[in-house]
Amino acid sequence: MSKTLLITGGASGIGAETARRAGARGYRVAINYRSRDAQAKAVVADIEAAGGRAIALPGDMAREADIVRLFDEAERALGPITHLVNSAGIDPSRGRIDEYEREVITNLFAVNVIGLMLCCREATRRMSSRHGGKGGAIVNVSSMAATLGGRRGASAYAATKGAVDAFTKGFAREVAAEGIRVNAIRPGPVMTEMTEGRLNEPGVLAAVAASLPIKRIGEAHEIADAILWLLSDEASFITGAMLDASGGGYII
């Protein structure tokens, strides 16, 4: 069976590493991005240089029309979508609740939650046996922040990931009998483009590493390999699960 994987937020970080490794495993890969055009095309070039097939497709996860177009264009170019990784996400500057601005919170939920849910909707319309599809697998990228409310100043971000977890569990039950498996992965601290600015502040990297039982920050490829396992037939009896890829969680 041919495998077509759509990855939102696939131009950088965990999404990009998942795309490269998926291409090497025989997936045809559609890489979505919002503004990282050069990076997305570089990931495509890496996949094609290794003998794989990939395309880069722009689209803003806060815009429903972009999401629908993204799925349509991916299928026209690569064939029916069989796998989806919802990796797109934003983590705005940190602050307490008394510092929140409505516009920031609205956009945070629009990208991290509503956009993800709409992607799952579009995938279901294509994958579900109820709609004539042949099934598929979806992985939603959550965060360990969902389990404890995040580190200081990250309560809003943590709330979006808590919503992702709750949605994943309910959604998985809704479509399990229709051939679709849905799971979430909850990374702990991982060095990516989104986190490196904060982690590279003096003393922060060492402090965060010390708060983990494994005593180090994760690497993007470690999360990517776990995502690809959840997508694979090796995880064929797993749906509605939350996989913590976190170095043991937090030391409380």
PDB file of C-alpha atoms in Angstrom:
ATOM      1  CA  MET A   1       0.000   0.000   0.000  1.00  0.00           C
ATOM      2  CA  SER A   2       1.366   3.418  -0.950  1.00  0.00           C
ATOM      3  CA  LYS A   3       1.725   5.823   1.958  1.00  0.00           C
ATOM      4  CA  THR A   4       1.133   9.566   1.698  1.00  0.00           C
ATOM      5  CA  LEU A   5       1.944  11.605   4.780  1.00  0.00           C
ATOM      6  CA  LEU A   6       0.905  15.212   5.339  1.00  0.00           C
ATOM      7  CA  ILE A   7       2.855  17.028   8.043  1.00  0.00           C
ATOM      8  CA  THR A   8       1.697  20.422   9.245  1.00  0.00           C
ATOM      9  CA  GLY A   9       4.524  22.610  10.482  1.00  0.00           C
ATOM     10  CA  GLY A  10       6.946  20.411   8.593  1.00  0.00           C
ATOM     11  CA  ALA A  11       9.582  22.990   7.715  1.00  0.00           C
ATOM     12  CA  SER A  12      11.407  22.988  11.020  1.00  0.00           C
ATOM     13  CA  GLY A  13      11.982  21.194  14.282  1.00  0.00           C
ATOM     14  CA  ILE A  14      10.175  17.942  15.000  1.00  0.00           C
ATOM     15  CA  GLY A  15       8.047  18.248  11.855  1.00  0.00           C
ATOM     16  CA  ALA A  16      11.048  18.579   9.555  1.00  0.00           C
ATOM     17  CA  GLU A  17      12.887  15.676  11.148  1.00  0.00           C
ATOM     18  CA  THR A  18       9.753  13.535  10.889  1.00  0.00           C
ATOM     19  CA  ALA A  19       9.440  14.469   7.214  1.00  0.00           C
ATOM     20  CA  ARG A  20      13.028  13.487   6.407  1.00  0.00           C
ATOM     21  CA  ARG A  21      12.779  10.173   8.196  1.00  0.00           C
ATOM     22  CA  ALA A  22       9.376   9.403   6.707  1.00  0.00           C
ATOM     23  CA  GLY A  23      10.742  10.027   3.222  1.00  0.00           C
ATOM     24  CA  ALA A  24      13.551   7.569   3.902  1.00  0.00           C
ATOM     25  CA  ARG A  25      10.957   4.977   4.947  1.00  0.00           C
ATOM     26  CA  GLY A  26       9.019   5.200   1.726  1.00  0.00           C
ATOM     27  CA  TYR A  27       6.335   7.734   2.529  1.00  0.00           C
ATOM     28  CA  ARG A  28       5.411  10.354  -0.029  1.00  0.00           C
ATOM     29  CA  VAL A  29       5.549  13.500   2.060  1.00  0.00           C
ATOM     30  CA  ALA A  30       3.601  16.757   1.850  1.00  0.00           C
ATOM     31  CA  ILE A  31       5.305  19.382   4.007  1.00  0.00           C
ATOM     32  CA  ASN A  32       3.119  22.238   5.149  1.00  0.00           C
ATOM     33  CA  TYR A  33       4.582  25.545   6.308  1.00  0.00           C
ATOM     34  CA  ARG A  34       3.336  29.067   6.982  1.00  0.00           C
ATOM     35  CA  SER A  35       6.346  31.328   6.427  1.00  0.00           C
ATOM     36  CA  ARG A  36       9.492  29.150   6.267  1.00  0.00           C
ATOM     37  CA  ASP A  37       9.517  28.762   2.490  1.00  0.00           C
ATOM     38  CA  ALA A  38      13.254  28.220   2.085  1.00  0.00           C
ATOM     39  CA  GLN A  39      13.398  25.745   4.956  1.00  0.00           C
ATOM     40  CA  ALA A  40      10.460  23.734   3.641  1.00  0.00           C
ATOM     41  CA  LYS A  41      12.037  23.505   0.202  1.00  0.00           C
ATOM     42  CA  ALA A  42      15.318  22.438   1.787  1.00  0.00           C
ATOM     43  CA  VAL A  43      13.543  19.542   3.530  1.00  0.00           C
ATOM     44  CA  VAL A  44      11.973  18.549   0.200  1.00  0.00           C
ATOM     45  CA  ALA A  45      15.412  18.646  -1.409  1.00  0.00           C
ATOM     46  CA  ASP A  46      16.832  16.421   1.337  1.00  0.00           C
ATOM     47  CA  ILE A  47      14.088  13.848   0.808  1.00  0.00           C
ATOM     48  CA  GLU A  48      14.423  13.869  -2.957  1.00  0.00           C
ATOM     49  CA  ALA A  49      18.223  13.612  -2.755  1.00  0.00           C
ATOM     50  CA  ALA A  50      17.728  10.404  -0.780  1.00  0.00           C
ATOM     51  CA  GLY A  51      15.429   9.004  -3.465  1.00  0.00           C
ATOM     52  CA  GLY A  52      12.102   9.954  -1.931  1.00  0.00           C
ATOM     53  CA  ARG A  53       9.205  12.065  -3.109  1.00  0.00           C
ATOM     54  CA  ALA A  54       8.015  15.241  -1.385  1.00  0.00           C
ATOM     55  CA  ILE A  55       6.378  18.601  -1.943  1.00  0.00           C
ATOM     56  CA  ALA A  56       6.166  21.812   0.100  1.00  0.00           C
ATOM     57  CA  LEU A  57       2.779  23.476   0.517  1.00  0.00           C
ATOM     58  CA  PRO A  58       2.145  26.819   2.220  1.00  0.00           C
ATOM     59  CA  GLY A  59      -0.829  27.261   4.500  1.00  0.00           C
ATOM     60  CA  ASP A  60      -1.788  29.026   7.711  1.00  0.00           C
ATOM     61  CA  MET A  61      -3.320  26.717  10.327  1.00  0.00           C
ATOM     62  CA  ALA A  62      -5.373  29.641  11.621  1.00  0.00           C
ATOM     63  CA  ARG A  63      -7.241  29.814   8.285  1.00  0.00           C
ATOM     64  CA  GLU A  64      -9.818  27.163   7.407  1.00  0.00           C
ATOM     65  CA  ALA A  65      -9.614  27.874   3.679  1.00  0.00           C
ATOM     66  CA  ASP A  66      -5.861  27.262   3.765  1.00  0.00           C
ATOM     67  CA  ILE A  67      -6.357  23.929   5.496  1.00  0.00           C
ATOM     68  CA  VAL A  68      -8.918  22.680   2.978  1.00  0.00           C
ATOM     69  CA  ARG A  69      -6.709  23.798   0.093  1.00  0.00           C
ATOM     70  CA  LEU A  70      -3.695  22.120   1.678  1.00  0.00           C
ATOM     71  CA  PHE A  71      -5.388  18.721   1.747  1.00  0.00           C
ATOM     72  CA  ASP A  72      -6.717  19.089  -1.789  1.00  0.00           C
ATOM     73  CA  GLU A  73      -3.323  20.101  -3.188  1.00  0.00           C
ATOM     74  CA  ALA A  74      -1.490  17.354  -1.322  1.00  0.00           C
ATOM     75  CA  GLU A  75      -3.817  14.710  -2.716  1.00  0.00           C
ATOM     76  CA  ARG A  76      -3.619  16.045  -6.247  1.00  0.00           C
ATOM     77  CA  ALA A  77       0.166  15.917  -6.119  1.00  0.00           C
ATOM     78  CA  LEU A  78       0.801  12.729  -4.150  1.00  0.00           C
ATOM     79  CA  GLY A  79      -2.385  10.691  -4.065  1.00  0.00           C
ATOM     80  CA  PRO A  80      -4.794   9.867  -1.214  1.00  0.00           C
ATOM     81  CA  ILE A  81      -3.573  10.949   2.208  1.00  0.00           C
ATOM     82  CA  THR A  82      -3.082   7.920   4.426  1.00  0.00           C
ATOM     83  CA  HIS A  83      -1.202   9.494   7.326  1.00  0.00           C
ATOM     84  CA  LEU A  84      -1.295  12.871   9.079  1.00  0.00           C
ATOM     85  CA  VAL A  85       1.006  14.466  11.630  1.00  0.00           C
ATOM     86  CA  ASN A  86      -0.280  17.651  13.226  1.00  0.00           C
ATOM     87  CA  SER A  87       3.017  19.247  14.202  1.00  0.00           C
ATOM     88  CA  ALA A  88       2.220  22.914  13.560  1.00  0.00           C
ATOM     89  CA  GLY A  89       2.117  24.953  16.720  1.00  0.00           C
ATOM     90  CA  ILE A  90       3.098  28.250  18.245  1.00  0.00           C
ATOM     91  CA  ASP A  91       4.353  29.208  21.689  1.00  0.00           C
ATOM     92  CA  PRO A  92       4.136  32.976  22.185  1.00  0.00           C
ATOM     93  CA  SER A  93       6.168  34.973  24.644  1.00  0.00           C
ATOM     94  CA  ARG A  94       5.587  33.851  28.183  1.00  0.00           C
ATOM     95  CA  GLY A  95       3.516  35.728  30.710  1.00  0.00           C
ATOM     96  CA  ARG A  96       1.141  35.449  33.630  1.00  0.00           C
ATOM     97  CA  ILE A  97      -2.616  35.528  33.229  1.00  0.00           C
ATOM     98  CA  ASP A  98      -2.711  39.198  34.220  1.00  0.00           C
ATOM     99  CA  GLU A  99      -0.474  39.969  31.244  1.00  0.00           C
ATOM    100  CA  TYR A 100      -2.509  38.117  28.609  1.00  0.00           C
ATOM    101  CA  GLU A 101      -3.776  39.903  25.535  1.00  0.00           C
ATOM    102  CA  ARG A 102      -6.919  38.595  23.903  1.00  0.00           C
ATOM    103  CA  GLU A 103      -5.445  38.636  20.406  1.00  0.00           C
ATOM    104  CA  VAL A 104      -2.492  36.493  21.481  1.00  0.00           C
ATOM    105  CA  ILE A 105      -4.696  33.894  23.189  1.00  0.00           C
ATOM    106  CA  THR A 106      -7.136  33.815  20.280  1.00  0.00           C
ATOM    107  CA  ASN A 107      -4.364  33.145  17.770  1.00  0.00           C
ATOM    108  CA  LEU A 108      -2.753  30.578  20.060  1.00  0.00           C
ATOM    109  CA  PHE A 109      -5.941  28.500  20.197  1.00  0.00           C
ATOM    110  CA  ALA A 110      -6.677  29.100  16.511  1.00  0.00           C
ATOM    111  CA  VAL A 111      -3.378  27.466  15.510  1.00  0.00           C
ATOM    112  CA  ASN A 112      -2.735  24.908  18.242  1.00  0.00           C
ATOM    113  CA  VAL A 113      -6.291  23.629  18.703  1.00  0.00           C
ATOM    114  CA  ILE A 114      -8.802  24.719  16.071  1.00  0.00           C
ATOM    115  CA  GLY A 115      -6.397  24.308  13.157  1.00  0.00           C
ATOM    116  CA  LEU A 116      -5.437  20.854  14.395  1.00  0.00           C
ATOM    117  CA  MET A 117      -9.088  19.852  14.744  1.00  0.00           C
ATOM    118  CA  LEU A 118      -9.883  21.071  11.237  1.00  0.00           C
ATOM    119  CA  CYS A 119      -6.963  19.059   9.870  1.00  0.00           C
ATOM    120  CA  CYS A 120      -8.372  16.007  11.604  1.00  0.00           C
ATOM    121  CA  ARG A 121     -11.753  16.781  10.055  1.00  0.00           C
ATOM    122  CA  GLU A 122     -10.287  16.934   6.573  1.00  0.00           C
ATOM    123  CA  ALA A 123      -8.301  13.739   7.152  1.00  0.00           C
ATOM    124  CA  THR A 124     -11.410  11.915   8.386  1.00  0.00           C
ATOM    125  CA  ARG A 125     -13.377  12.952   5.315  1.00  0.00           C
ATOM    126  CA  ARG A 126     -10.714  11.244   3.220  1.00  0.00           C
ATOM    127  CA  MET A 127      -9.591   8.304   5.368  1.00  0.00           C
ATOM    128  CA  SER A 128     -12.773   7.059   7.037  1.00  0.00           C
ATOM    129  CA  SER A 129     -14.514   3.969   5.665  1.00  0.00           C
ATOM    130  CA  ARG A 130     -17.728   5.850   6.394  1.00  0.00           C
ATOM    131  CA  HIS A 131     -16.739   8.225   3.583  1.00  0.00           C
ATOM    132  CA  GLY A 132     -15.356   5.567   1.267  1.00  0.00           C
ATOM    133  CA  GLY A 133     -11.789   5.789   2.540  1.00  0.00           C
ATOM    134  CA  LYS A 134      -9.408   2.963   3.363  1.00  0.00           C
ATOM    135  CA  GLY A 135      -8.357   4.098   6.820  1.00  0.00           C
ATOM    136  CA  GLY A 136      -5.223   5.785   8.062  1.00  0.00           C
ATOM    137  CA  ALA A 137      -3.254   6.967  11.051  1.00  0.00           C
ATOM    138  CA  ILE A 138      -2.961  10.366  12.719  1.00  0.00           C
ATOM    139  CA  VAL A 139      -0.521  11.655  15.307  1.00  0.00           C
ATOM    140  CA  ASN A 140      -1.179  14.922  17.115  1.00  0.00           C
ATOM    141  CA  VAL A 141       1.864  16.606  18.626  1.00  0.00           C
ATOM    142  CA  SER A 142       0.938  17.635  22.152  1.00  0.00           C
ATOM    143  CA  SER A 143       3.310  18.478  25.001  1.00  0.00           C
ATOM    144  CA  MET A 144       4.179  17.418  28.523  1.00  0.00           C
ATOM    145  CA  ALA A 145       2.967  20.904  29.419  1.00  0.00           C
ATOM    146  CA  ALA A 146      -0.545  19.469  29.182  1.00  0.00           C
ATOM    147  CA  THR A 147       0.075  17.217  32.179  1.00  0.00           C
ATOM    148  CA  LEU A 148       1.105  19.854  34.732  1.00  0.00           C
ATOM    149  CA  GLY A 149       0.025  23.176  33.276  1.00  0.00           C
ATOM    150  CA  GLY A 150       3.433  23.981  31.849  1.00  0.00           C
ATOM    151  CA  ARG A 151       6.390  25.791  33.329  1.00  0.00           C
ATOM    152  CA  ARG A 152       5.979  29.284  34.752  1.00  0.00           C
ATOM    153  CA  GLY A 153       4.363  31.670  32.329  1.00  0.00           C
ATOM    154  CA  ALA A 154       3.225  28.926  29.949  1.00  0.00           C
ATOM    155  CA  SER A 155      -0.271  28.261  31.245  1.00  0.00           C
ATOM    156  CA  ALA A 156      -1.995  29.404  28.048  1.00  0.00           C
ATOM    157  CA  TYR A 157       0.224  27.206  25.869  1.00  0.00           C
ATOM    158  CA  ALA A 158      -0.337  24.296  28.259  1.00  0.00           C
ATOM    159  CA  ALA A 159      -4.090  24.830  28.008  1.00  0.00           C
ATOM    160  CA  THR A 160      -3.967  24.402  24.237  1.00  0.00           C
ATOM    161  CA  LYS A 161      -2.079  21.129  24.621  1.00  0.00           C
ATOM    162  CA  GLY A 162      -4.531  19.918  27.260  1.00  0.00           C
ATOM    163  CA  ALA A 163      -7.252  20.524  24.697  1.00  0.00           C
ATOM    164  CA  VAL A 164      -5.273  18.527  22.120  1.00  0.00           C
ATOM    165  CA  ASP A 165      -5.051  15.579  24.522  1.00  0.00           C
ATOM    166  CA  ALA A 166      -8.766  15.608  25.331  1.00  0.00           C
ATOM    167  CA  PHE A 167      -9.714  15.942  21.678  1.00  0.00           C
ATOM    168  CA  THR A 168      -7.360  13.140  20.641  1.00  0.00           C
ATOM    169  CA  LYS A 169      -8.940  10.693  23.085  1.00  0.00           C
ATOM    170  CA  GLY A 170     -12.499  11.480  22.053  1.00  0.00           C
ATOM    171  CA  PHE A 171     -11.744  11.678  18.327  1.00  0.00           C
ATOM    172  CA  ALA A 172      -9.926   8.340  18.421  1.00  0.00           C
ATOM    173  CA  ARG A 173     -13.007   6.610  19.829  1.00  0.00           C
ATOM    174  CA  GLU A 174     -15.269   8.199  17.231  1.00  0.00           C
ATOM    175  CA  VAL A 175     -13.320   6.881  14.242  1.00  0.00           C
ATOM    176  CA  ALA A 176     -11.705   3.685  15.553  1.00  0.00           C
ATOM    177  CA  ALA A 177     -14.251   1.425  13.835  1.00  0.00           C
ATOM    178  CA  GLU A 178     -13.789   3.349  10.574  1.00  0.00           C
ATOM    179  CA  GLY A 179     -10.157   2.349  10.074  1.00  0.00           C
ATOM    180  CA  ILE A 180      -8.482   5.431  11.556  1.00  0.00           C
ATOM    181  CA  ARG A 181      -6.055   5.331  14.459  1.00  0.00           C
ATOM    182  CA  VAL A 182      -5.426   8.568  16.354  1.00  0.00           C
ATOM    183  CA  ASN A 183      -2.729   9.078  18.973  1.00  0.00           C
ATOM    184  CA  ALA A 184      -0.859  11.959  20.550  1.00  0.00           C
ATOM    185  CA  ILE A 185       2.789  12.327  21.421  1.00  0.00           C
ATOM    186  CA  ARG A 186       3.787  14.523  24.339  1.00  0.00           C
ATOM    187  CA  PRO A 187       7.394  15.689  23.968  1.00  0.00           C
ATOM    188  CA  GLY A 188       9.293  17.064  26.883  1.00  0.00           C
ATOM    189  CA  PRO A 189      11.856  19.835  26.345  1.00  0.00           C
ATOM    190  CA  VAL A 190      13.414  19.420  22.902  1.00  0.00           C
ATOM    191  CA  MET A 191      15.906  21.728  21.204  1.00  0.00           C
ATOM    192  CA  THR A 192      14.171  23.119  18.108  1.00  0.00           C
ATOM    193  CA  GLU A 193      13.872  26.441  16.343  1.00  0.00           C
ATOM    194  CA  MET A 194      10.856  27.245  18.527  1.00  0.00           C
ATOM    195  CA  THR A 195      12.634  26.563  21.819  1.00  0.00           C
ATOM    196  CA  GLU A 196      16.290  27.355  21.201  1.00  0.00           C
ATOM    197  CA  GLY A 197      15.991  31.056  21.975  1.00  0.00           C
ATOM    198  CA  ARG A 198      14.620  30.357  25.430  1.00  0.00           C
ATOM    199  CA  LEU A 199      16.788  27.315  26.147  1.00  0.00           C
ATOM    200  CA  ASN A 200      19.957  29.140  25.146  1.00  0.00           C
ATOM    201  CA  GLU A 201      19.432  31.888  27.704  1.00  0.00           C
ATOM    202  CA  PRO A 202      22.149  31.793  30.402  1.00  0.00           C
ATOM    203  CA  GLY A 203      21.502  29.008  32.889  1.00  0.00           C
ATOM    204  CA  VAL A 204      18.185  27.936  31.390  1.00  0.00           C
ATOM    205  CA  LEU A 205      19.399  24.872  29.502  1.00  0.00           C
ATOM    206  CA  ALA A 206      21.169  23.468  32.552  1.00  0.00           C
ATOM    207  CA  ALA A 207      18.195  24.163  34.804  1.00  0.00           C
ATOM    208  CA  VAL A 208      15.713  22.512  32.436  1.00  0.00           C
ATOM    209  CA  ALA A 209      17.978  19.497  31.951  1.00  0.00           C
ATOM    210  CA  ALA A 210      18.324  19.148  35.708  1.00  0.00           C
ATOM    211  CA  SER A 211      14.523  19.047  36.047  1.00  0.00           C
ATOM    212  CA  LEU A 212      14.303  15.881  33.942  1.00  0.00           C
ATOM    213  CA  PRO A 213      15.088  12.402  35.267  1.00  0.00           C
ATOM    214  CA  ILE A 214      17.185  11.686  32.163  1.00  0.00           C
ATOM    215  CA  LYS A 215      19.220  14.876  32.803  1.00  0.00           C
ATOM    216  CA  ARG A 216      19.330  16.153  29.231  1.00  0.00           C
ATOM    217  CA  ILE A 217      17.214  17.904  26.609  1.00  0.00           C
ATOM    218  CA  GLY A 218      15.628  15.785  23.885  1.00  0.00           C
ATOM    219  CA  GLU A 219      16.566  15.851  20.221  1.00  0.00           C
ATOM    220  CA  ALA A 220      14.110  16.207  17.359  1.00  0.00           C
ATOM    221  CA  HIS A 221      14.974  12.833  15.831  1.00  0.00           C
ATOM    222  CA  GLU A 222      14.012  11.076  19.072  1.00  0.00           C
ATOM    223  CA  ILE A 223      10.499  12.477  18.832  1.00  0.00           C
ATOM    224  CA  ALA A 224      10.323  11.850  15.078  1.00  0.00           C
ATOM    225  CA  ASP A 225      11.120   8.167  15.484  1.00  0.00           C
ATOM    226  CA  ALA A 226       8.380   7.811  18.102  1.00  0.00           C
ATOM    227  CA  ILE A 227       5.886   9.554  15.800  1.00  0.00           C
ATOM    228  CA  LEU A 228       6.761   7.248  12.927  1.00  0.00           C
ATOM    229  CA  TRP A 229       6.285   4.234  15.164  1.00  0.00           C
ATOM    230  CA  LEU A 230       2.792   5.430  16.098  1.00  0.00           C
ATOM    231  CA  LEU A 231       2.021   5.879  12.395  1.00  0.00           C
ATOM    232  CA  SER A 232       3.324   2.422  11.512  1.00  0.00           C
ATOM    233  CA  ASP A 233       1.594  -0.945  11.450  1.00  0.00           C
ATOM    234  CA  GLU A 234       3.720  -1.905  14.455  1.00  0.00           C
ATOM    235  CA  ALA A 235       1.291   0.228  16.475  1.00  0.00           C
ATOM    236  CA  SER A 236      -1.790  -1.247  14.766  1.00  0.00           C
ATOM    237  CA  PHE A 237      -3.677  -1.921  18.034  1.00  0.00           C
ATOM    238  CA  ILE A 238      -2.905   1.451  19.577  1.00  0.00           C
ATOM    239  CA  THR A 239      -5.378   4.311  19.337  1.00  0.00           C
ATOM    240  CA  GLY A 240      -6.431   7.051  21.725  1.00  0.00           C
ATOM    241  CA  ALA A 241      -3.068   6.850  23.487  1.00  0.00           C
ATOM    242  CA  MET A 242      -0.811   9.581  24.839  1.00  0.00           C
ATOM    243  CA  LEU A 243       2.862   8.683  24.392  1.00  0.00           C
ATOM    244  CA  ASP A 244       5.170  10.666  26.679  1.00  0.00           C
ATOM    245  CA  ALA A 245       8.520  11.206  24.971  1.00  0.00           C
ATOM    246  CA  SER A 246       9.898  13.232  27.815  1.00  0.00           C
ATOM    247  CA  GLY A 247      12.975  11.748  29.404  1.00  0.00           C
ATOM    248  CA  GLY A 248      10.915  10.563  32.360  1.00  0.00           C
ATOM    249  CA  GLY A 249       8.759  13.652  32.840  1.00  0.00           C
ATOM    250  CA  TYR A 250       9.479  16.199  35.545  1.00  0.00           C
ATOM    251  CA  ILE A 251      11.184  15.843  38.899  1.00  0.00           C
ATOM    252  CA  ILE A 252       8.696  17.273  41.377  1.00  0.00           C
TER     253      ILE A 252
END
